[in-house]
mmCIF file with all atom_site columns, C-alpha atoms in Angstrom:
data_model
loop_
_atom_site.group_PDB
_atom_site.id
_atom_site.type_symbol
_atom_site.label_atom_id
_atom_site.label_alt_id
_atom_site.label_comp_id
_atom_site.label_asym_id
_atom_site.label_entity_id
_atom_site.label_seq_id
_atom_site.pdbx_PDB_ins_code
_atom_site.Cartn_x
_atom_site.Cartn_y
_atom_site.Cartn_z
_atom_site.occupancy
_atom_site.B_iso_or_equiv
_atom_site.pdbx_formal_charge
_atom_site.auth_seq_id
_atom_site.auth_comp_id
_atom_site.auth_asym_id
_atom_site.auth_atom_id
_atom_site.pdbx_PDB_model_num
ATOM 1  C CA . UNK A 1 1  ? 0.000   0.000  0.000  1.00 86.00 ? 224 UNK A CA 1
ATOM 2  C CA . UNK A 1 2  ? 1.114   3.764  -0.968 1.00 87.00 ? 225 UNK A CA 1
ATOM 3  C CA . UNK A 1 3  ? 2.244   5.509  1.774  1.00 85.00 ? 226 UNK A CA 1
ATOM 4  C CA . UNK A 1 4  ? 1.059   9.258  2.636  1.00 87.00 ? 227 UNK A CA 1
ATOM 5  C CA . UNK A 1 5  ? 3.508   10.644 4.927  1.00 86.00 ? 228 UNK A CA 1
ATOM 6  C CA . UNK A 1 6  ? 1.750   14.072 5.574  1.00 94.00 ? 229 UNK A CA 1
ATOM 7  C CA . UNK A 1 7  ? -2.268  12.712 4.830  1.00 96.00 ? 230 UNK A CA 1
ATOM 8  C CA . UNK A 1 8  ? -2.829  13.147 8.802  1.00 96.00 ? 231 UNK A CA 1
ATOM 9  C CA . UNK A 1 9  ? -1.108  15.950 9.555  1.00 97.00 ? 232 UNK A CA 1
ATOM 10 C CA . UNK A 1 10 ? -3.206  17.984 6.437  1.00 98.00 ? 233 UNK A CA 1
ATOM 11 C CA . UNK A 1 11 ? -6.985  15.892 7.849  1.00 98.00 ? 234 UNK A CA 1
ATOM 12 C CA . UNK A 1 12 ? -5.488  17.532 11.313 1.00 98.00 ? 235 UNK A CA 1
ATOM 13 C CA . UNK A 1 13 ? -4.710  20.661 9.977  1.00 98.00 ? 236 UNK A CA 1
ATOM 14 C CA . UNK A 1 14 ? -8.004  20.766 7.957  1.00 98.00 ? 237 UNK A CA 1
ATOM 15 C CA . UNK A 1 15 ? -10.471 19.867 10.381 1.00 98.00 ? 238 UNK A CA 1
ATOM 16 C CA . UNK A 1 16 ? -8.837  22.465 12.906 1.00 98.00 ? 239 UNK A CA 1
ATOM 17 C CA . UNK A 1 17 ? -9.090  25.265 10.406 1.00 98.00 ? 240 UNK A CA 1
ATOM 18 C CA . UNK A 1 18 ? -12.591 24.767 9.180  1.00 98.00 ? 241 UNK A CA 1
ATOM 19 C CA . UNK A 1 19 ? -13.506 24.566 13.046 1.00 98.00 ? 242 UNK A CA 1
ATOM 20 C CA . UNK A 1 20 ? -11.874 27.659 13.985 1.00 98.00 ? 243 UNK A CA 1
ATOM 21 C CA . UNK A 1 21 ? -13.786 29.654 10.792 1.00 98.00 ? 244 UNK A CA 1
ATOM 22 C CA . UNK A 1 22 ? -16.833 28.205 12.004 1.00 97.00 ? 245 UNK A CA 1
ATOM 23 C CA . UNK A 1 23 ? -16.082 29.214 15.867 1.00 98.00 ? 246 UNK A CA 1
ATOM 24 C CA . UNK A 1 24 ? -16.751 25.661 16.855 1.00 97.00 ? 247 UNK A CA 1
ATOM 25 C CA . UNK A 1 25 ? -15.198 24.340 19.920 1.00 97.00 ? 248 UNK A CA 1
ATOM 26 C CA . UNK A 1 26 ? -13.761 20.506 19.632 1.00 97.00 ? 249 UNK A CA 1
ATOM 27 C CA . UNK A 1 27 ? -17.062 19.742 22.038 1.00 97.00 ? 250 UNK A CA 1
ATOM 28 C CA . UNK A 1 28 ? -19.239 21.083 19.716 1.00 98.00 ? 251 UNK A CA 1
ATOM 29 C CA . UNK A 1 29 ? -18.301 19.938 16.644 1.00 98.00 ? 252 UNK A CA 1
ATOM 30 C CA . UNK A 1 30 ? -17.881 16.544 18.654 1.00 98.00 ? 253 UNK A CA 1
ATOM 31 C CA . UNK A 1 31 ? -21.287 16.415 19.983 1.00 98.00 ? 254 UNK A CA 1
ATOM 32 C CA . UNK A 1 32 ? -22.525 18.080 16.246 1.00 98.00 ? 255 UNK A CA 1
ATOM 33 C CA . UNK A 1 33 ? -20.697 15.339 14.088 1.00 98.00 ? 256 UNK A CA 1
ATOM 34 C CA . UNK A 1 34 ? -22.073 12.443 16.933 1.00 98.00 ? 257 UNK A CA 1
ATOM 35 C CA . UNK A 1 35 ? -18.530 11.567 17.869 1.00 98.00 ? 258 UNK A CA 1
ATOM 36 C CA . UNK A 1 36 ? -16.720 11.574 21.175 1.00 98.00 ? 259 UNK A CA 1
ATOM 37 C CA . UNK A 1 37 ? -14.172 14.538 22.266 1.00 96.00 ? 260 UNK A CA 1
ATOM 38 C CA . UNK A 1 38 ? -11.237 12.528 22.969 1.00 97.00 ? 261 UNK A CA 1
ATOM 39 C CA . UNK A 1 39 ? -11.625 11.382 19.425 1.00 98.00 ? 262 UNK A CA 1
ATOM 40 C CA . UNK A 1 40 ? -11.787 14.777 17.936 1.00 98.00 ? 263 UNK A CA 1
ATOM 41 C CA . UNK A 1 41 ? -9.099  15.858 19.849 1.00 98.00 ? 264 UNK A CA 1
ATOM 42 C CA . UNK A 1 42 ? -6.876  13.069 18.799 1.00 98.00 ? 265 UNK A CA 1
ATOM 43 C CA . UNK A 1 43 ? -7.918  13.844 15.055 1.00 98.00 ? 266 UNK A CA 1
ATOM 44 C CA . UNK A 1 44 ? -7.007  17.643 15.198 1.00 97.00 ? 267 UNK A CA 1
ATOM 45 C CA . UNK A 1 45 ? -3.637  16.734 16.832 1.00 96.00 ? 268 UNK A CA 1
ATOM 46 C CA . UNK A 1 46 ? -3.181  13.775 14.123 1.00 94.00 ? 269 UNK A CA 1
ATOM 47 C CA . UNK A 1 47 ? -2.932  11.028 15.938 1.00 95.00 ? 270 UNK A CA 1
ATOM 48 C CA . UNK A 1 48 ? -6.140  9.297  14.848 1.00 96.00 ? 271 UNK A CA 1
ATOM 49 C CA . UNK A 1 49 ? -6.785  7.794  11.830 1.00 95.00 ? 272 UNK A CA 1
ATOM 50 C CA . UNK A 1 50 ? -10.757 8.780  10.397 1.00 97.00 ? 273 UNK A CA 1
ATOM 51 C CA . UNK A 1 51 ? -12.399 6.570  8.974  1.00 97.00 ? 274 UNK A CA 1
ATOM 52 C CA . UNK A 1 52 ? -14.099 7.656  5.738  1.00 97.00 ? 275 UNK A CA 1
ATOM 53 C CA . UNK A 1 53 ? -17.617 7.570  7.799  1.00 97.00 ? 276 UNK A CA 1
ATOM 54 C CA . UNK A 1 54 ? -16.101 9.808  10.341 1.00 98.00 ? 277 UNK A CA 1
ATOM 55 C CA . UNK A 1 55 ? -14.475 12.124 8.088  1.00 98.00 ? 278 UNK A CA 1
ATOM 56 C CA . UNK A 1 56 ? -18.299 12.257 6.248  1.00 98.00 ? 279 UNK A CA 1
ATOM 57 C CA . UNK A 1 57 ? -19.934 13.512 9.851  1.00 98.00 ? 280 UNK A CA 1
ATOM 58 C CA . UNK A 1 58 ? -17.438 15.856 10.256 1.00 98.00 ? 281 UNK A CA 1
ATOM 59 C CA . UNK A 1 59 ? -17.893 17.483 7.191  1.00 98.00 ? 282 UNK A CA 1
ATOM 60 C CA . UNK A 1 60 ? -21.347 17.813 8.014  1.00 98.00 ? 283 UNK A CA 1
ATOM 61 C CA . UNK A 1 61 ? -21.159 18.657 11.527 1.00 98.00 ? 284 UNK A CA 1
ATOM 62 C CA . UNK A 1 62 ? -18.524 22.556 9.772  1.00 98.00 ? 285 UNK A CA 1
ATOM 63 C CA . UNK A 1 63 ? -21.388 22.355 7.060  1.00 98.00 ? 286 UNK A CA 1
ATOM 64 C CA . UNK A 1 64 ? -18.623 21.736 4.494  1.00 98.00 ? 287 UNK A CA 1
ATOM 65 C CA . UNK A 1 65 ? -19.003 19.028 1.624  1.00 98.00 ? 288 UNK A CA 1
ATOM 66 C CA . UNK A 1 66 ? -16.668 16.543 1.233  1.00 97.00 ? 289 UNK A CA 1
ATOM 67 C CA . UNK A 1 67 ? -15.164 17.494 -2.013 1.00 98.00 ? 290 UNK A CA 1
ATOM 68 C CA . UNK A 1 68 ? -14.145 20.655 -0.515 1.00 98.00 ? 291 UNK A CA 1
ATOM 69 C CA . UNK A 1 69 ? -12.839 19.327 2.433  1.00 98.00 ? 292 UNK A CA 1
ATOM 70 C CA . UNK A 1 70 ? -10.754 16.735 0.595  1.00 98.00 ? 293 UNK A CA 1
ATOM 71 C CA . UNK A 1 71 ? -9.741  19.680 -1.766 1.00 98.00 ? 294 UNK A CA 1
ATOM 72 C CA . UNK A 1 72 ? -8.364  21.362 1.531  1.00 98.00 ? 295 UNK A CA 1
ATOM 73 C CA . UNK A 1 73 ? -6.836  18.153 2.345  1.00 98.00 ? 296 UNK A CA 1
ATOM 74 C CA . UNK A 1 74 ? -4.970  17.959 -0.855 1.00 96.00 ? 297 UNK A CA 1
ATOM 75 C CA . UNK A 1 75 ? -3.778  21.900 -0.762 1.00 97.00 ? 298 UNK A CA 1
ATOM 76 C CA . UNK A 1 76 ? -2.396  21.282 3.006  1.00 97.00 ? 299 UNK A CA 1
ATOM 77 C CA . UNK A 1 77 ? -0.384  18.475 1.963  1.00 96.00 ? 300 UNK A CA 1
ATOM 78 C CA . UNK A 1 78 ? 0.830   19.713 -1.136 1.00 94.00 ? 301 UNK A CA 1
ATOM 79 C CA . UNK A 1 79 ? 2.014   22.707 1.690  1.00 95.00 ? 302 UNK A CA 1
ATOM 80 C CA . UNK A 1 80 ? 3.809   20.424 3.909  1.00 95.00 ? 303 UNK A CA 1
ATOM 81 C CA . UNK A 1 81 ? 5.744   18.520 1.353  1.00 90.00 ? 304 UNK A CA 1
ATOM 82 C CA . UNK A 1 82 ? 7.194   21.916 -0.115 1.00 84.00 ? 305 UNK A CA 1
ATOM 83 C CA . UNK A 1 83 ? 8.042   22.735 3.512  1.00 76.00 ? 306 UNK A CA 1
ATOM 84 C CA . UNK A 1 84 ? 9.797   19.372 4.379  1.00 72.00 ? 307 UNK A CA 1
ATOM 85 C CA . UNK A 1 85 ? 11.574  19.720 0.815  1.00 67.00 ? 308 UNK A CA 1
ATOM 86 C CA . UNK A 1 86 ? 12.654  23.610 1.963  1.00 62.00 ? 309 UNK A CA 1
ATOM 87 C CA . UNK A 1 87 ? 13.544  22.484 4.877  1.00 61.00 ? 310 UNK A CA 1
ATOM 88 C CA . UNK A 1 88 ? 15.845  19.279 3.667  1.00 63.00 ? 311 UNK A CA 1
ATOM 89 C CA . UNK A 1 89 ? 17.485  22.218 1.030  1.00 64.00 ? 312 UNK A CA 1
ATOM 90 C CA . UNK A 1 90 ? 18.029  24.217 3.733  1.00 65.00 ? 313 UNK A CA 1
ATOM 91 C CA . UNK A 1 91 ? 19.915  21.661 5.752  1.00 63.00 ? 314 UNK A CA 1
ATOM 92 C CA . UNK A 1 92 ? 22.290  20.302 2.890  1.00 64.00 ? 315 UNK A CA 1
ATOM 93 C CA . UNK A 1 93 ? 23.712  23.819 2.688  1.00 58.00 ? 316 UNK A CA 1
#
């Protein structure tokens, strides 16, 4: 199977950003998307792994549809992978 080194870190980064713009706390959006807190919490700090179902219920919960979310997803990682590659041209100098 493929790895994607950075795919948590951008769901992480994602979720946290569309719950900030929608001045959710991590309860809320919890309680709104019908999951528990410790499990939000451990998504926004990327050490869960969503299932596909629980990445569907969040999108509902920030009122976001999928494709955009997943379009978010794509544009954070694509961010993190020029960072890492920055940051591994910055250290071979």
């Amino acid at each position: 199977m493929k790895a994607y080194p950075n795919l948590l870190e951008a769901v992480a980064i994602t979720v946290e950003s569309l719950r900030k713009e929608r001045k959710l706390t991590k309860t809320a959006l919890a309680s709104f998307a019908e999951l528990q807190d410790c499990y939000i919490r451990g998504i926004t700090k990327g050490r869960r792994n969503p299932t596909i179902t629980t990445i569907y219920s969040i999108c509902e919960a920030l009122g976001v549809s999928s494709v955009d979310f997943f379009q978010r997803v794509e544009l954070e990682m694509k961010r993190l992978s020029f960072k890492e590659k920055d940051l591994r041209a910055k250290d071979s100098n």
